[in-house]
Tab-separated table of C-alpha atoms in Angstrom:
chain	number	residue	atom	x	y	z
Q	140	MET	CA	-17.362	81.640	-60.629
Q	141	ARG	CA	-18.773	80.046	-63.823
Q	142	ARG	CA	-20.220	83.396	-64.889
Q	143	PHE	CA	-16.854	85.069	-64.257
Q	144	LYS	CA	-15.097	82.467	-66.414
Q	145	ARG	CA	-17.591	83.008	-69.233
Q	146	THR	CA	-16.953	86.736	-69.027
Q	147	LEU	CA	-13.208	86.124	-69.307
Q	148	VAL	CA	-13.748	83.863	-72.309
Q	149	ALA	CA	-15.896	86.466	-74.045
Q	150	ALA	CA	-13.278	89.122	-73.351
Q	151	ALA	CA	-10.594	86.843	-74.774
Q	152	VAL	CA	-12.617	86.292	-77.934
Q	153	ALA	CA	-13.175	90.014	-78.407
Q	154	THR	CA	-9.523	90.849	-77.736
Q	155	THR	CA	-8.239	88.172	-80.102
Q	156	VAL	CA	-10.614	89.070	-82.906
Q	157	MET	CA	-10.146	92.810	-82.531
Q	158	ALA	CA	-6.332	92.745	-82.383
Q	159	GLY	CA	-5.208	89.272	-83.312
Q	160	THR	CA	-3.714	89.785	-86.770
Q	161	ALA	CA	-1.068	92.317	-87.612
Q	162	GLY	CA	-1.844	94.597	-90.509
Q	163	TRP	CA	-5.617	94.249	-90.322
Q	164	ALA	CA	-7.706	97.321	-89.660
Q	165	VAL	CA	-10.411	97.122	-87.046
Q	166	GLY	CA	-13.654	97.209	-88.982
Q	167	GLY	CA	-16.744	99.271	-88.338
Q	168	GLU	CA	-20.279	97.921	-88.179
Q	169	GLN	CA	-21.670	97.258	-91.640
Q	170	THR	CA	-25.153	98.110	-92.868
Q	171	VAL	CA	-26.778	94.915	-94.116
Q	172	VAL	CA	-28.167	94.768	-97.648
Q	173	THR	CA	-30.874	92.135	-97.662
Q	174	GLY	CA	-34.532	91.665	-98.581
Q	175	PRO	CA	-35.862	91.740	-102.147
Q	176	PRO	CA	-33.679	92.799	-105.102
Q	177	ALA	CA	-33.226	96.436	-106.019
Q	178	GLY	CA	-36.089	97.515	-108.266
Q	179	ALA	CA	-38.600	95.287	-106.486
Q	180	ALA	CA	-41.103	98.127	-106.042
Q	181	ALA	CA	-41.554	98.563	-109.800
Q	182	TRP	CA	-41.769	94.793	-110.263
Q	183	ARG	CA	-44.435	94.481	-107.557
Q	184	ALA	CA	-46.478	97.265	-109.154
Q	185	ASP	CA	-47.225	94.811	-111.966
Q	186	HIS	CA	-49.621	92.469	-110.159
Q	187	SER	CA	-49.317	89.821	-112.862
Q	188	LEU	CA	-45.793	88.997	-111.656
Q	189	PRO	CA	-44.903	86.752	-108.709
Q	190	ASP	CA	-43.572	88.303	-105.538
Q	191	PRO	CA	-39.768	88.618	-105.885
Q	192	GLU	CA	-39.440	86.934	-102.481
Q	193	ALA	CA	-41.602	83.970	-103.488
Q	194	ALA	CA	-40.099	80.503	-103.097
Q	195	PRO	CA	-37.459	79.847	-105.800
Q	196	GLU	CA	-39.403	76.823	-107.056
Q	197	ASP	CA	-42.416	79.102	-107.667
Q	198	ILE	CA	-40.178	81.539	-109.553
Q	199	ALA	CA	-38.831	78.660	-111.644
Q	200	ARG	CA	-42.354	77.484	-112.524
Q	201	PHE	CA	-43.379	81.030	-113.484
Q	202	PHE	CA	-40.508	81.432	-115.954
Q	203	ALA	CA	-40.908	77.901	-117.318
Q	204	ALA	CA	-44.477	78.789	-118.324
Q	205	LEU	CA	-43.501	82.069	-120.023
Q	206	PRO	CA	-42.922	82.320	-123.783
Q	207	GLU	CA	-39.301	83.074	-124.677
Q	208	ALA	CA	-40.103	86.587	-125.892
Q	209	SER	CA	-41.866	87.422	-122.623
Q	210	ARG	CA	-38.825	86.324	-120.619
Q	211	HIS	CA	-36.549	88.689	-122.522
Q	212	GLU	CA	-39.071	91.504	-122.251
Q	213	LEU	CA	-39.142	91.100	-118.456
Q	214	ALA	CA	-35.350	91.084	-118.284
Q	215	SER	CA	-35.298	94.321	-120.267
Q	216	ARG	CA	-37.964	96.030	-118.119
Q	217	HIS	CA	-36.732	94.806	-114.731
Q	218	PRO	CA	-33.032	93.910	-115.087
Q	219	LEU	CA	-32.102	94.357	-111.414
Q	220	VAL	CA	-34.921	92.049	-110.327
Q	221	VAL	CA	-34.566	89.338	-112.980
Q	222	GLY	CA	-30.773	89.386	-112.621
Q	223	ASN	CA	-31.035	88.549	-108.923
Q	224	LEU	CA	-34.101	86.328	-108.932
Q	225	ASP	CA	-33.278	82.859	-107.611
Q	226	GLY	CA	-35.205	80.363	-109.690
Q	227	ALA	CA	-34.995	82.399	-112.916
Q	228	PRO	CA	-33.060	80.713	-115.756
Q	229	VAL	CA	-29.327	81.366	-115.415
Q	230	ALA	CA	-28.857	82.542	-119.019
Q	231	LEU	CA	-31.681	85.049	-118.560
Q	232	ARG	CA	-30.011	86.311	-115.391
Q	233	TYR	CA	-26.759	86.844	-117.322
Q	234	GLU	CA	-28.703	88.858	-119.886
Q	235	ALA	CA	-30.475	90.953	-117.258
Q	236	ASN	CA	-27.277	91.668	-115.355
Q	237	ARG	CA	-25.491	92.845	-118.494
Q	238	LEU	CA	-28.318	95.343	-118.947
Q	239	ALA	CA	-28.165	96.428	-115.298
Q	240	LEU	CA	-24.372	96.748	-115.360
Q	241	THR	CA	-24.492	98.779	-118.570
Q	242	THR	CA	-27.030	101.169	-117.053
Q	243	GLU	CA	-24.993	101.581	-113.853
Q	244	ARG	CA	-21.746	102.027	-115.809
Q	245	ASP	CA	-23.248	104.766	-117.963
Q	246	ARG	CA	-24.700	106.495	-114.895
Q	247	GLU	CA	-21.347	106.493	-113.113
Q	248	ARG	CA	-19.509	107.685	-116.224
Q	249	ALA	CA	-21.867	110.647	-116.379
Q	250	ARG	CA	-21.251	111.378	-112.693
Q	251	ALA	CA	-17.487	111.128	-113.187
Q	252	ALA	CA	-17.731	113.823	-115.857
Q	253	ASP	CA	-20.115	116.075	-113.870
Q	254	ARG	CA	-18.124	119.141	-112.753
Q	255	SER	CA	-20.868	120.132	-110.340
Q	256	LEU	CA	-19.748	117.232	-108.125
Q	257	GLY	CA	-16.717	117.356	-105.869
Q	258	ALA	CA	-13.473	115.683	-106.923
Q	259	PRO	CA	-13.792	112.769	-104.437
Q	260	GLU	CA	-17.300	111.998	-105.716
Q	261	ARG	CA	-16.127	112.078	-109.324
Q	262	ARG	CA	-13.206	109.787	-108.539
Q	263	ARG	CA	-15.486	107.305	-106.804
Q	264	ALA	CA	-17.862	107.404	-109.779
Q	265	GLY	CA	-14.966	106.748	-112.139
Q	266	ASP	CA	-13.804	103.794	-110.046
Q	267	LEU	CA	-17.310	102.317	-110.063
Q	268	ALA	CA	-17.592	102.779	-113.834
Q	269	ASP	CA	-14.294	100.930	-114.260
Q	270	ARG	CA	-15.482	98.046	-112.046
Q	271	TYR	CA	-18.720	97.718	-113.989
Q	272	THR	CA	-16.786	97.797	-117.260
Q	273	ARG	CA	-14.616	94.885	-116.077
Q	274	LEU	CA	-17.699	92.870	-115.167
Q	275	LEU	CA	-19.052	93.532	-118.659
Q	276	GLY	CA	-15.966	91.982	-120.231
Q	277	PRO	CA	-16.343	89.356	-122.977
Q	278	GLY	CA	-17.426	85.947	-121.761
Q	279	ARG	CA	-18.253	86.990	-118.206
Q	280	GLN	CA	-21.414	85.362	-116.827
Q	281	ILE	CA	-22.771	87.517	-114.010
Q	282	LEU	CA	-25.383	85.598	-112.058
Q	283	ALA	CA	-26.120	88.356	-109.535
Q	284	PHE	CA	-25.413	92.076	-109.331
Q	285	ASP	CA	-26.595	94.525	-106.691
Q	286	PRO	CA	-25.072	98.037	-106.662
Q	287	ARG	CA	-26.479	98.910	-103.250
Q	288	GLY	CA	-24.136	99.402	-100.293
Q	289	ARG	CA	-20.649	98.025	-100.971
Q	290	GLY	CA	-22.047	96.043	-103.902
Q	291	GLN	CA	-22.716	92.322	-104.294
Q	292	VAL	CA	-21.947	90.077	-107.239
Q	293	ALA	CA	-21.869	86.428	-108.293
Q	294	GLU	CA	-20.236	84.955	-111.377
Q	295	VAL	CA	-20.403	81.560	-113.064
Q	296	TYR	CA	-17.300	79.904	-114.524
Q	297	GLY	CA	-18.270	77.239	-117.030
Q	298	ASP	CA	-21.593	76.220	-118.560
Q	299	TRP	CA	-23.920	75.712	-115.599
Q	300	THR	CA	-26.734	74.154	-117.610
Q	301	ALA	CA	-24.430	71.560	-119.206
Q	302	ALA	CA	-22.281	70.814	-116.145
Q	303	ARG	CA	-22.290	67.364	-114.596
Q	304	HIS	CA	-20.434	68.515	-111.480
Q	305	THR	CA	-20.721	71.943	-109.879
Q	306	ALA	CA	-19.497	73.971	-106.913
Q	307	VAL	CA	-20.286	77.227	-105.118
Q	308	VAL	CA	-17.668	79.346	-103.322
Q	309	VAL	CA	-18.798	81.410	-100.299
Q	310	PRO	CA	-16.166	83.983	-99.224
Q	311	GLY	CA	-15.414	85.568	-95.869
Q	312	SER	CA	-14.580	89.076	-94.667
Q	313	ASP	CA	-13.651	92.078	-96.813
Q	314	ILE	CA	-15.317	90.814	-99.990
Q	315	ASP	CA	-17.595	93.078	-102.005
Q	316	LEU	CA	-17.905	94.496	-105.506
Q	317	ALA	CA	-14.471	96.139	-105.310
Q	318	SER	CA	-12.575	93.104	-104.013
Q	319	PHE	CA	-14.539	90.310	-105.720
Q	320	ASP	CA	-11.864	89.732	-108.379
Q	321	ARG	CA	-8.919	91.818	-107.125
Q	322	THR	CA	-5.563	90.737	-108.528
Q	323	HIS	CA	-3.600	90.711	-105.258
Q	324	ASP	CA	-4.353	87.963	-102.717
Q	325	ARG	CA	-5.907	86.142	-105.660
Q	326	TYR	CA	-6.820	82.944	-103.836
Q	327	GLY	CA	-8.489	84.916	-101.060
Q	328	THR	CA	-11.142	86.219	-103.467
Q	329	PRO	CA	-14.229	84.311	-104.604
Q	330	ALA	CA	-13.298	84.841	-108.253
Q	331	GLY	CA	-9.752	83.554	-107.723
Q	332	MET	CA	-10.964	80.542	-105.726
Q	333	ALA	CA	-13.579	79.654	-108.332
Q	334	ARG	CA	-11.188	79.975	-111.278
Q	335	SER	CA	-8.574	77.861	-109.521
Q	336	LEU	CA	-11.074	75.142	-108.633
Q	337	ARG	CA	-12.441	75.047	-112.163
Q	338	ALA	CA	-8.928	74.683	-113.595
Q	339	GLU	CA	-8.225	71.795	-111.190
Q	340	LEU	CA	-11.509	70.135	-112.157
Q	341	ALA	CA	-10.493	70.351	-115.807
Q	342	ARG	CA	-7.079	68.859	-114.969
Q	343	GLN	CA	-8.551	65.938	-113.041
Q	344	ALA	CA	-11.549	65.305	-115.265
Q	345	PRO	CA	-10.820	66.508	-118.807
Q	346	GLY	CA	-13.845	66.275	-121.034
Q	347	ILE	CA	-16.336	66.268	-118.145
Q	348	PRO	CA	-18.322	69.558	-118.086
Q	349	THR	CA	-18.039	71.402	-114.773
Q	350	ALA	CA	-19.012	74.833	-113.463
Q	351	VAL	CA	-18.226	76.893	-110.373
Q	352	ILE	CA	-20.074	79.899	-108.929
Q	353	ALA	CA	-18.187	82.615	-107.073
Q	354	TRP	CA	-20.887	84.019	-104.790
Q	355	ALA	CA	-20.409	87.340	-103.003
Q	356	GLY	CA	-24.112	87.688	-102.281
Q	357	TYR	CA	-24.148	88.867	-98.676
Q	358	THR	CA	-22.787	91.786	-96.637
Q	359	THR	CA	-19.412	90.652	-95.296
Q	360	PRO	CA	-17.502	92.031	-92.287
Q	361	VAL	CA	-14.815	94.624	-92.971
Q	362	GLY	CA	-11.536	94.075	-91.173
Q	363	VAL	CA	-11.349	92.453	-87.777
Q	364	GLY	CA	-14.016	93.750	-85.429
Q	365	LEU	CA	-17.282	92.878	-83.770
Q	366	ASP	CA	-18.938	92.074	-87.098
Q	367	ALA	CA	-16.354	89.321	-87.606
Q	368	ALA	CA	-16.764	88.077	-84.026
Q	369	THR	CA	-20.559	87.889	-84.055
Q	370	GLY	CA	-23.154	86.144	-86.199
Q	371	ARG	CA	-25.153	89.252	-87.157
Q	372	LEU	CA	-24.026	89.434	-90.784
Q	373	ALA	CA	-24.036	85.648	-91.163
Q	374	GLU	CA	-27.627	85.509	-89.933
Q	375	ALA	CA	-28.567	87.939	-92.707
Q	376	GLY	CA	-26.472	86.102	-95.313
Q	377	ALA	CA	-27.577	82.541	-94.561
Q	378	PRO	CA	-31.116	82.855	-96.039
Q	379	ARG	CA	-29.624	84.411	-99.172
Q	380	LEU	CA	-27.278	81.456	-99.614
Q	381	GLU	CA	-30.104	78.994	-99.056
Q	382	ARG	CA	-32.238	80.807	-101.665
Q	383	LEU	CA	-29.385	80.645	-104.169
Q	384	LEU	CA	-29.031	76.888	-103.692
Q	385	ALA	CA	-32.804	76.346	-103.721
Q	386	GLY	CA	-33.088	78.334	-106.947
Q	387	LEU	CA	-30.373	76.300	-108.662
Q	388	SER	CA	-32.005	73.080	-107.468
Q	389	ALA	CA	-35.409	74.227	-108.753
Q	390	LEU	CA	-33.964	74.695	-112.240
Q	391	GLY	CA	-32.827	71.059	-112.245
Q	392	THR	CA	-29.978	71.712	-114.682
Q	393	ALA	CA	-26.866	70.256	-113.013
Q	394	ALA	CA	-26.592	66.455	-112.898
Q	395	THR	CA	-25.651	66.481	-109.201
Q	396	PRO	CA	-26.115	69.011	-106.380
Q	397	PRO	CA	-23.134	71.336	-105.905
Q	398	ALA	CA	-20.354	71.141	-103.376
Q	399	VAL	CA	-20.323	74.379	-101.335
Q	400	PHE	CA	-16.935	75.717	-100.191
Q	401	CYS	CA	-17.099	78.127	-97.264
Q	402	HIS	CA	-14.024	80.228	-96.491
Q	403	SER	CA	-13.377	81.953	-93.163
Q	404	TYR	CA	-16.459	83.967	-92.069
Q	405	GLY	CA	-18.267	82.322	-94.988
Q	406	SER	CA	-18.240	79.116	-92.933
Q	407	VAL	CA	-20.339	80.912	-90.307
Q	408	VAL	CA	-22.842	81.745	-93.064
Q	409	CYS	CA	-22.822	78.119	-94.227
Q	410	GLY	CA	-23.232	76.852	-90.676
Q	411	LEU	CA	-26.312	78.982	-90.104
Q	412	ALA	CA	-27.772	78.015	-93.493
Q	413	ALA	CA	-26.994	74.312	-93.078
Q	414	HIS	CA	-30.233	73.199	-91.411
Q	415	ASP	CA	-32.203	74.534	-94.399
Q	416	ILE	CA	-29.958	72.795	-96.946
Q	417	ASP	CA	-30.950	69.285	-97.944
Q	418	GLY	CA	-29.167	66.820	-100.163
Q	419	THR	CA	-30.929	68.094	-103.283
Q	420	GLU	CA	-29.546	71.626	-102.799
Q	421	ALA	CA	-25.955	70.788	-101.828
Q	422	ALA	CA	-24.136	67.477	-101.733
Q	423	ASP	CA	-21.270	68.739	-99.578
Q	424	LEU	CA	-20.412	71.632	-97.245
Q	425	VAL	CA	-16.643	72.161	-97.035
Q	426	VAL	CA	-15.164	74.723	-94.632
Q	427	LEU	CA	-11.645	76.145	-94.830
Q	428	GLY	CA	-9.906	78.682	-92.614
Q	429	SER	CA	-12.990	78.409	-90.423
Q	430	PRO	CA	-13.517	80.248	-87.116
Q	431	GLY	CA	-16.499	77.962	-86.442
Q	432	MET	CA	-19.943	77.188	-87.812
Q	433	ARG	CA	-22.146	78.293	-84.907
Q	434	ALA	CA	-22.494	74.653	-83.894
Q	435	ASP	CA	-20.608	72.291	-81.632
Q	436	SER	CA	-20.706	69.324	-84.006
Q	437	ALA	CA	-21.404	68.335	-87.589
Q	438	ALA	CA	-24.539	66.544	-86.391
Q	439	GLY	CA	-25.648	69.777	-84.729
Q	440	LEU	CA	-25.796	71.457	-88.152
Q	441	ARG	CA	-28.794	69.243	-89.007
Q	442	THR	CA	-28.031	69.262	-92.717
Q	443	GLY	CA	-28.554	66.758	-95.496
Q	444	ALA	CA	-25.130	67.595	-96.966
Q	445	ARG	CA	-21.848	65.898	-96.067
Q	446	VAL	CA	-19.751	68.136	-93.826
Q	447	TRP	CA	-15.990	68.482	-94.414
Q	448	ALA	CA	-13.387	70.550	-92.546
Q	449	THR	CA	-10.070	71.511	-94.102
Q	450	ARG	CA	-7.121	71.131	-91.765
Q	451	ARG	CA	-5.561	74.495	-90.935
Q	452	ASN	CA	-1.987	75.108	-91.961
Q	453	SER	CA	0.396	76.463	-89.323
Q	454	ALA	CA	0.513	79.931	-90.927
Q	455	ASP	CA	-3.270	80.443	-90.867
Q	456	TRP	CA	-3.952	83.124	-88.273
Q	457	ILE	CA	-7.515	81.878	-87.750
Q	458	GLY	CA	-6.007	79.190	-85.517
Q	459	ARG	CA	-5.357	81.884	-82.895
Q	460	VAL	CA	-9.070	82.715	-82.600
Q	461	PRO	CA	-10.621	80.823	-79.640
Q	462	ASN	CA	-13.288	78.330	-80.664
Q	463	VAL	CA	-15.835	79.366	-78.051
Q	464	SER	CA	-19.192	81.078	-77.993
Q	465	ALA	CA	-20.218	83.405	-75.164
Q	466	PHE	CA	-22.457	86.475	-74.987
Q	467	GLY	CA	-22.882	86.446	-78.779
Q	468	LEU	CA	-19.123	86.463	-79.440
Q	469	GLY	CA	-17.285	83.614	-81.132
Q	470	HIS	CA	-18.555	80.934	-83.483
Q	471	GLY	CA	-18.492	77.714	-81.480
Q	472	GLY	CA	-16.569	74.476	-81.820
Q	473	ASP	CA	-13.558	73.967	-84.054
Q	474	PRO	CA	-14.761	72.136	-87.213
Q	475	THR	CA	-11.281	70.625	-87.651
Q	476	ALA	CA	-11.344	68.955	-84.220
Q	477	ALA	CA	-11.973	65.218	-84.253
Q	478	GLU	CA	-14.839	65.553	-81.775
Q	479	PHE	CA	-16.676	67.932	-84.145
Q	480	GLY	CA	-17.260	64.984	-86.476
Q	481	ALA	CA	-16.588	66.592	-89.870
Q	482	ARG	CA	-14.753	64.651	-92.549
Q	483	PRO	CA	-11.121	65.867	-92.640
Q	484	VAL	CA	-9.539	67.437	-95.733
Q	485	PRO	CA	-5.700	67.539	-95.715
Q	486	SER	CA	-4.169	70.841	-96.865
Q	487	ASP	CA	-0.453	70.127	-97.312
Q	488	GLY	CA	1.227	72.844	-99.359
Q	489	ALA	CA	-1.192	75.605	-98.349
Q	490	HIS	CA	0.406	78.508	-96.493
Q	491	GLY	CA	-1.645	81.234	-94.809
Q	492	HIS	CA	-5.317	82.016	-94.439
Q	493	SER	CA	-6.019	82.540	-98.151
Q	494	ALA	CA	-4.004	79.765	-99.769
Q	495	TYR	CA	-6.267	76.725	-99.660
Q	496	PHE	CA	-7.259	77.115	-103.330
Q	497	ALA	CA	-3.682	77.777	-104.496
Q	498	PRO	CA	-2.406	75.472	-107.254
Q	499	ASP	CA	-0.357	72.418	-106.228
Q	500	THR	CA	-1.889	72.219	-102.743
Q	501	ARG	CA	-3.490	69.035	-101.437
Q	502	SER	CA	-6.488	71.057	-100.350
Q	503	LEU	CA	-7.236	72.210	-103.910
Q	504	ARG	CA	-6.755	68.681	-105.237
Q	505	HIS	CA	-9.158	67.323	-102.636
Q	506	PHE	CA	-11.683	70.128	-103.244
Q	507	ALA	CA	-11.876	69.004	-106.868
Q	508	GLU	CA	-12.227	65.359	-105.816
Q	509	ILE	CA	-15.102	66.268	-103.505
Q	510	THR	CA	-16.803	68.233	-106.307
Q	511	LEU	CA	-16.392	65.237	-108.629
Q	512	GLY	CA	-17.779	62.850	-106.008
Q	513	ARG	CA	-14.484	60.972	-105.647
Q	514	TYR	CA	-14.752	60.844	-101.874
Q	515	ALA	CA	-12.503	57.821	-101.374
Q	516	ASP	CA	-9.555	59.826	-102.755
Q	517	VAL	CA	-9.772	62.413	-99.957
Q	518	ARG	CA	-7.370	61.014	-97.392
């Protein structure tokens, strides 16, 4: 009988996730982009360089010992590696990623003009060239860029090296190079969330330097399907998130460890990364619109960071997803439940699954207070 009930629960999870939200397309299985950065083979051919998958603190020590001219020369020779190398100086990563984006933009422009290619291929090349051009806009600080697959990108808002308080935004499903900074559903994108949080930080703490990273550095699910209902993509993304945080910690630039905000499926990534995150890498893990964290309690995450759960608003469809885990489906206990043990974050004013970073919401105000370390104000 118990086995039969578990089967029913698993079927309910699959049915809800596959068909639970009107207007969402059922997504196909995604091919994971993981491992070392693109261009790693050429980097590894030079045996004087550290392995690109070495510990971020080792990468940081390597670059700290290099003369300035040698750093720039490496960024020029290996832009796709240096631009994605956790532990490398952030300003050098910006430089390398501008070079990589320029190369990719020029390549796609040439493909868009190549009449030997079919019209659909040329259109896709033109779209990619336009995306790369936007990322090359004045003042943009691209911390990571990987053109493989659907594309991955991270951007810094503010001066990371001067910031006293920092945050990292981890998005959920349907985020990639194309949707990273889309203009519709603005507060459902990592770029929109990060910009909104940074503006609220400036409002609450004028004159205090802050910075926020929008991190789309893992392969996300597309639509509502088995990828969204299982932990496969989160298991691949969690080590990448931990490396990002370890690399920032190894640089020792920010005055305090960042607060990490995990939206929707991003909270599954954060949950799986949590046990490798200590208090020097992240001060706080904050989930919002969460289907679960692959744990039954905050204590079960075994993390050195404080754990917060944003109360769902009544219009957030994620509340219709069962908080169970059976046969690999579902993501475990509800982080907003009292028995989970996370610190609650009120969200009055938010409406829908993607509105927690919208201006004039209590959730956004509290997110800024958490980032600033004003914990007593979150009530």
